[in-house]
Coordinates of N, CA, C and O in Angstrom, one line a residue:
P507 N 22.7 -36.0 34.4 CA 22.1 -37.1 35.2 C 22.0 -38.4 34.4 O 21.8 -38.4 33.2
S508 N 22.0 -39.5 35.2 CA 21.9 -40.8 34.5 C 20.4 -41.1 34.2 O 19.5 -40.6 34.9
L509 N 20.3 -41.9 33.1 CA 18.9 -42.3 32.7 C 18.4 -43.3 33.7 O 17.2 -43.5 33.8
L510 N 19.3 -44.1 34.3 CA 18.8 -45.1 35.2 C 18.9 -44.6 36.6 O 20.0 -44.1 37.0
A511 N 17.9 -44.7 37.4 CA 17.9 -44.2 38.8 C 18.9 -45.0 39.6 O 18.9 -46.2 39.5
G512 N 19.7 -44.3 40.4 CA 20.6 -45.0 41.3 C 21.9 -45.4 40.6 O 22.8 -45.8 41.2
T513 N 22.1 -45.1 39.3 CA 23.3 -45.4 38.6 C 24.0 -44.1 38.3 O 23.4 -43.2 37.8
P514 N 25.2 -44.0 38.8 CA 25.9 -42.7 38.7 C 26.2 -42.5 37.2 O 26.4 -43.4 36.4
A515 N 26.3 -41.2 36.8 CA 26.6 -40.8 35.5 C 28.1 -41.2 35.2 O 28.9 -41.0 36.1
R516 N 28.4 -41.6 34.0 CA 29.8 -41.9 33.7 C 30.3 -40.8 32.7 O 29.9 -40.8 31.6
G517 N 31.2 -40.1 33.2 CA 31.8 -39.0 32.4 C 33.2 -39.4 32.0 O 33.7 -40.5 32.2
P518 N 34.0 -38.5 31.4 CA 35.3 -38.8 31.0 C 36.2 -39.2 32.1 O 37.1 -40.0 32.0
H519 N 36.0 -38.6 33.3 CA 36.8 -38.9 34.5 C 36.6 -40.4 34.9 O 37.5 -41.1 35.2
S520 N 35.3 -40.8 34.9 CA 35.0 -42.2 35.2 C 35.6 -43.2 34.2 O 36.1 -44.2 34.6
A521 N 35.6 -42.8 32.9 CA 36.2 -43.7 31.9 C 37.7 -43.8 32.1 O 38.3 -44.9 31.9
R522 N 38.4 -42.7 32.5 CA 39.8 -42.7 32.7 C 40.1 -43.6 33.9 O 41.1 -44.3 33.9
L523 N 39.3 -43.5 34.9 CA 39.5 -44.4 36.1 C 39.4 -45.8 35.7 O 40.2 -46.7 36.2
A524 N 38.4 -46.2 34.9 CA 38.2 -47.5 34.5 C 39.4 -48.0 33.7 O 39.9 -49.1 33.9
M525 N 39.9 -47.2 32.8 CA 41.1 -47.5 32.0 C 42.3 -47.7 32.8 O 43.1 -48.6 32.7
S526 N 42.4 -46.8 33.8 CA 43.6 -46.8 34.7 C 43.5 -48.1 35.6 O 44.5 -48.8 35.8
S527 N 42.3 -48.5 36.0 CA 42.1 -49.7 36.8 C 42.4 -50.9 35.9 O 43.0 -51.9 36.3
D528 N 42.0 -50.9 34.6 CA 42.2 -52.0 33.7 C 43.7 -52.1 33.5 O 44.3 -53.2 33.4
A529 N 44.4 -51.0 33.3 CA 45.9 -51.0 33.1 C 46.6 -51.6 34.3 O 47.5 -52.3 34.2
A530 N 46.1 -51.2 35.5 CA 46.8 -51.7 36.7 C 46.5 -53.2 36.8 O 47.5 -53.9 37.2
R531 N 45.3 -53.6 36.5 CA 45.0 -55.0 36.6 C 45.8 -55.8 35.6 O 46.4 -56.9 35.9
H532 N 46.0 -55.2 34.4 CA 46.8 -55.9 33.3 C 48.2 -56.0 33.8 O 48.9 -57.0 33.6
A533 N 48.8 -54.9 34.4 CA 50.2 -54.9 34.9 C 50.3 -56.0 36.0 O 51.3 -56.7 36.0
Q534 N 49.3 -56.1 36.8 CA 49.4 -57.1 37.9 C 49.4 -58.5 37.3 O 50.1 -59.3 37.8
L535 N 48.5 -58.7 36.4 CA 48.5 -60.1 35.7 C 49.8 -60.4 35.0 O 50.2 -61.5 35.0
E536 N 50.3 -59.4 34.3 CA 51.6 -59.6 33.6 C 52.7 -60.0 34.7 O 53.5 -60.8 34.4
A537 N 52.7 -59.3 35.8 CA 53.7 -59.6 36.8 C 53.5 -61.0 37.3 O 54.5 -61.7 37.6
K538 N 52.3 -61.4 37.5 CA 52.0 -62.8 38.0 C 52.4 -63.8 36.9 O 53.0 -64.9 37.3
L539 N 52.2 -63.5 35.7 CA 52.6 -64.4 34.6 C 54.1 -64.5 34.5 O 54.7 -65.6 34.4
D540 N 54.8 -63.4 34.7 CA 56.3 -63.4 34.7 C 56.8 -64.3 35.9 O 57.7 -65.1 35.8
S541 N 56.1 -64.1 37.1 CA 56.5 -64.9 38.2 C 56.3 -66.4 38.0 O 57.1 -67.2 38.3
L542 N 55.1 -66.7 37.4 CA 54.8 -68.1 37.1 C 55.8 -68.7 36.1 O 56.3 -69.9 36.2
A543 N 56.2 -67.9 35.1 CA 57.2 -68.4 34.1 C 58.5 -68.7 34.8 O 59.2 -69.7 34.5
S544 N 58.9 -67.8 35.7 CA 60.2 -68.0 36.4 C 60.1 -69.2 37.3 O 61.1 -70.0 37.3
L545 N 59.0 -69.4 38.0 CA 58.9 -70.6 38.8 C 58.9 -71.9 38.0 O 59.5 -72.9 38.3
R546 N 58.2 -71.8 36.8 CA 58.2 -73.0 35.9 C 59.6 -73.3 35.5 O 60.0 -74.5 35.4
Q547 N 60.4 -72.3 35.1 CA 61.8 -72.6 34.7 C 62.6 -73.2 35.8 O 63.4 -74.1 35.6
E548 N 62.4 -72.7 37.1 CA 63.1 -73.2 38.2 C 62.8 -74.6 38.5 O 63.6 -75.5 38.7
V549 N 61.5 -74.9 38.4 CA 61.0 -76.3 38.6 C 61.6 -77.2 37.5 O 62.0 -78.4 37.8
Q550 N 61.6 -76.7 36.3 CA 62.2 -77.5 35.2 C 63.7 -77.8 35.4 O 64.1 -78.9 35.2
R551 N 64.4 -76.8 35.9 CA 65.8 -77.0 36.2 C 66.0 -78.0 37.3 O 66.9 -78.9 37.2
L552 N 65.2 -77.9 38.3 CA 65.3 -78.9 39.4 C 64.9 -80.3 39.0 O 65.6 -81.3 39.4
Y553 N 63.9 -80.4 38.1 CA 63.5 -81.7 37.6 C 64.7 -82.3 36.8 O 65.0 -83.5 37.0
E554 N 65.3 -81.5 35.9 CA 66.4 -82.0 35.1 C 67.6 -82.4 35.9 O 68.2 -83.4 35.7
S555 N 67.9 -81.6 36.9 CA 69.0 -81.9 37.8 C 68.7 -83.2 38.6 O 69.6 -84.1 38.7
T556 N 67.5 -83.3 39.1 CA 67.2 -84.5 39.9 C 67.2 -85.7 39.0 O 67.7 -86.8 39.4
R557 N 66.7 -85.6 37.8 CA 66.7 -86.7 36.9 C 68.1 -87.2 36.5 O 68.4 -88.4 36.5
A558 N 69.0 -86.2 36.3 CA 70.4 -86.5 36.1 C 71.0 -87.3 37.3 O 71.8 -88.2 37.1
E559 N 70.7 -86.8 38.5 CA 71.3 -87.4 39.7 C 70.7 -88.9 39.8 O 71.5 -89.8 40.1
L560 N 69.4 -89.0 39.5 CA 68.8 -90.4 39.5 C 69.5 -91.3 38.6 O 69.9 -92.5 39.0
Y561 N 69.8 -90.9 37.4 CA 70.4 -91.8 36.4 C 71.9 -92.1 36.8 O 72.3 -93.2 36.7
A562 N 72.6 -91.1 37.4 CA 73.9 -91.3 37.9 C 73.9 -92.4 39.0 O 74.8 -93.3 39.0
V563 N 73.0 -92.3 39.9 CA 72.9 -93.2 41.0 C 72.5 -94.6 40.5 O 73.1 -95.6 40.9
R564 N 71.6 -94.7 39.5 CA 71.3 -96.0 39.0 C 72.5 -96.6 38.3 O 72.7 -97.8 38.4
E565 N 73.3 -95.8 37.6 CA 74.5 -96.4 36.9 C 75.5 -96.9 38.0 O 76.1 -98.0 37.8
E566 N 75.6 -96.1 39.1 CA 76.5 -96.6 40.2 C 76.0 -97.9 40.8 O 76.8 -98.8 41.0
V567 N 74.7 -98.0 41.0 CA 74.2 -99.2 41.6 C 74.4 -100.4 40.7 O 74.8 -101.5 41.1
T568 N 74.2 -100.2 39.4 CA 74.4 -101.2 38.4 C 75.9 -101.7 38.4 O 76.2 -102.9 38.4
R569 N 76.8 -100.7 38.5 CA 78.3 -101.1 38.5 C 78.6 -101.9 39.8 O 79.3 -102.9 39.8
E570 N 78.0 -101.4 40.9 CA 78.3 -102.1 42.2 C 77.7 -103.5 42.2 O 78.3 -104.5 42.7
R571 N 76.5 -103.7 41.6 CA 75.9 -105.0 41.5 C 76.8 -106.0 40.6 O 77.0 -107.1 41.0
R572 N 77.2 -105.4 39.5 CA 78.1 -106.2 38.6 C 79.4 -106.6 39.3 O 79.9 -107.7 39.2
A573 N 80.0 -105.7 40.1 CA 81.2 -105.9 40.8 C 81.0 -107.0 41.9 O 81.8 -107.9 42.1
R574 N 79.8 -106.9 42.5 CA 79.5 -107.9 43.6 C 79.3 -109.3 42.9 O 79.8 -110.3 43.5
V575 N 78.7 -109.4 41.8 CA 78.5 -110.6 41.1 C 79.9 -111.2 40.7 O 80.2 -112.4 40.9
A576 N 80.7 -110.3 40.2 CA 82.1 -110.8 39.7 C 82.9 -111.2 40.9 O 83.6 -112.3 40.9
L577 N 82.8 -110.5 42.1 CA 83.5 -111.0 43.3 C 83.0 -112.3 43.8 O 83.7 -113.1 44.3
G578 N 81.6 -112.4 43.7 CA 81.1 -113.7 44.2 C 81.5 -114.9 43.3 O 81.8 -116.0 43.8
A579 N 81.6 -114.6 42.0 CA 82.1 -115.7 41.1 C 83.6 -116.0 41.3 O 84.0 -117.2 41.3
E580 N 84.4 -115.0 41.6 CA 85.8 -115.2 41.9 C 85.9 -115.9 43.2 O 86.8 -116.8 43.3
N581 N 85.1 -115.6 44.2 CA 85.2 -116.2 45.5 C 84.8 -117.7 45.3 O 85.5 -118.6 45.9
A582 N 83.8 -118.0 44.5 CA 83.4 -119.4 44.3 C 84.5 -120.2 43.6 O 84.8 -121.3 43.9
R583 N 85.2 -119.6 42.6 CA 86.4 -120.2 41.9 C 87.5 -120.5 42.9 O 88.1 -121.6 42.9
L584 N 87.8 -119.5 43.7 CA 88.9 -119.7 44.7 C 88.5 -120.8 45.7 O 89.4 -121.6 46.1
Q585 N 87.3 -120.8 46.2 CA 86.9 -121.9 47.1 C 87.0 -123.3 46.4 O 87.5 -124.2 47.0
E586 N 86.6 -123.3 45.2 CA 86.8 -124.6 44.4 C 88.2 -125.0 44.3 O 88.6 -126.1 44.4
W587 N 89.1 -124.0 44.0 CA 90.5 -124.3 43.8 C 91.1 -124.7 45.1 O 92.0 -125.6 45.1
N588 N 90.6 -124.2 46.3 CA 91.2 -124.6 47.6 C 90.8 -126.0 48.0 O 91.4 -126.5 48.9
R589 N 89.9 -126.6 47.3 CA 89.4 -128.0 47.8 C 90.4 -129.0 47.4 O 91.1 -129.2 46.6

C-alpha cells in the first residue's frame, strides 16, 4: 500500500508503463522534428528557387529598359536626321 492516501502504489509494472509512455512520447517528438526538418528544407528550396527567379526577372527588366533607352536614342537621331 502507498504511504500517501489516495496515491496508488507504483510497482515495476507502473514503472514500465511510464517508460513505455516516455518512449512513445520521445518517438512522437522525433517524428515531429523530422517532419519540421523536412518542411524547413522544402521552404529553403522554395526560397532559393523564388530568389533565383526574382533575379532573372530583374535582369530581364534591366535589359528591356536599356533596349528601350537605346531605341529612344536611335529614334531621336533618326528624327533629327530626317529634318
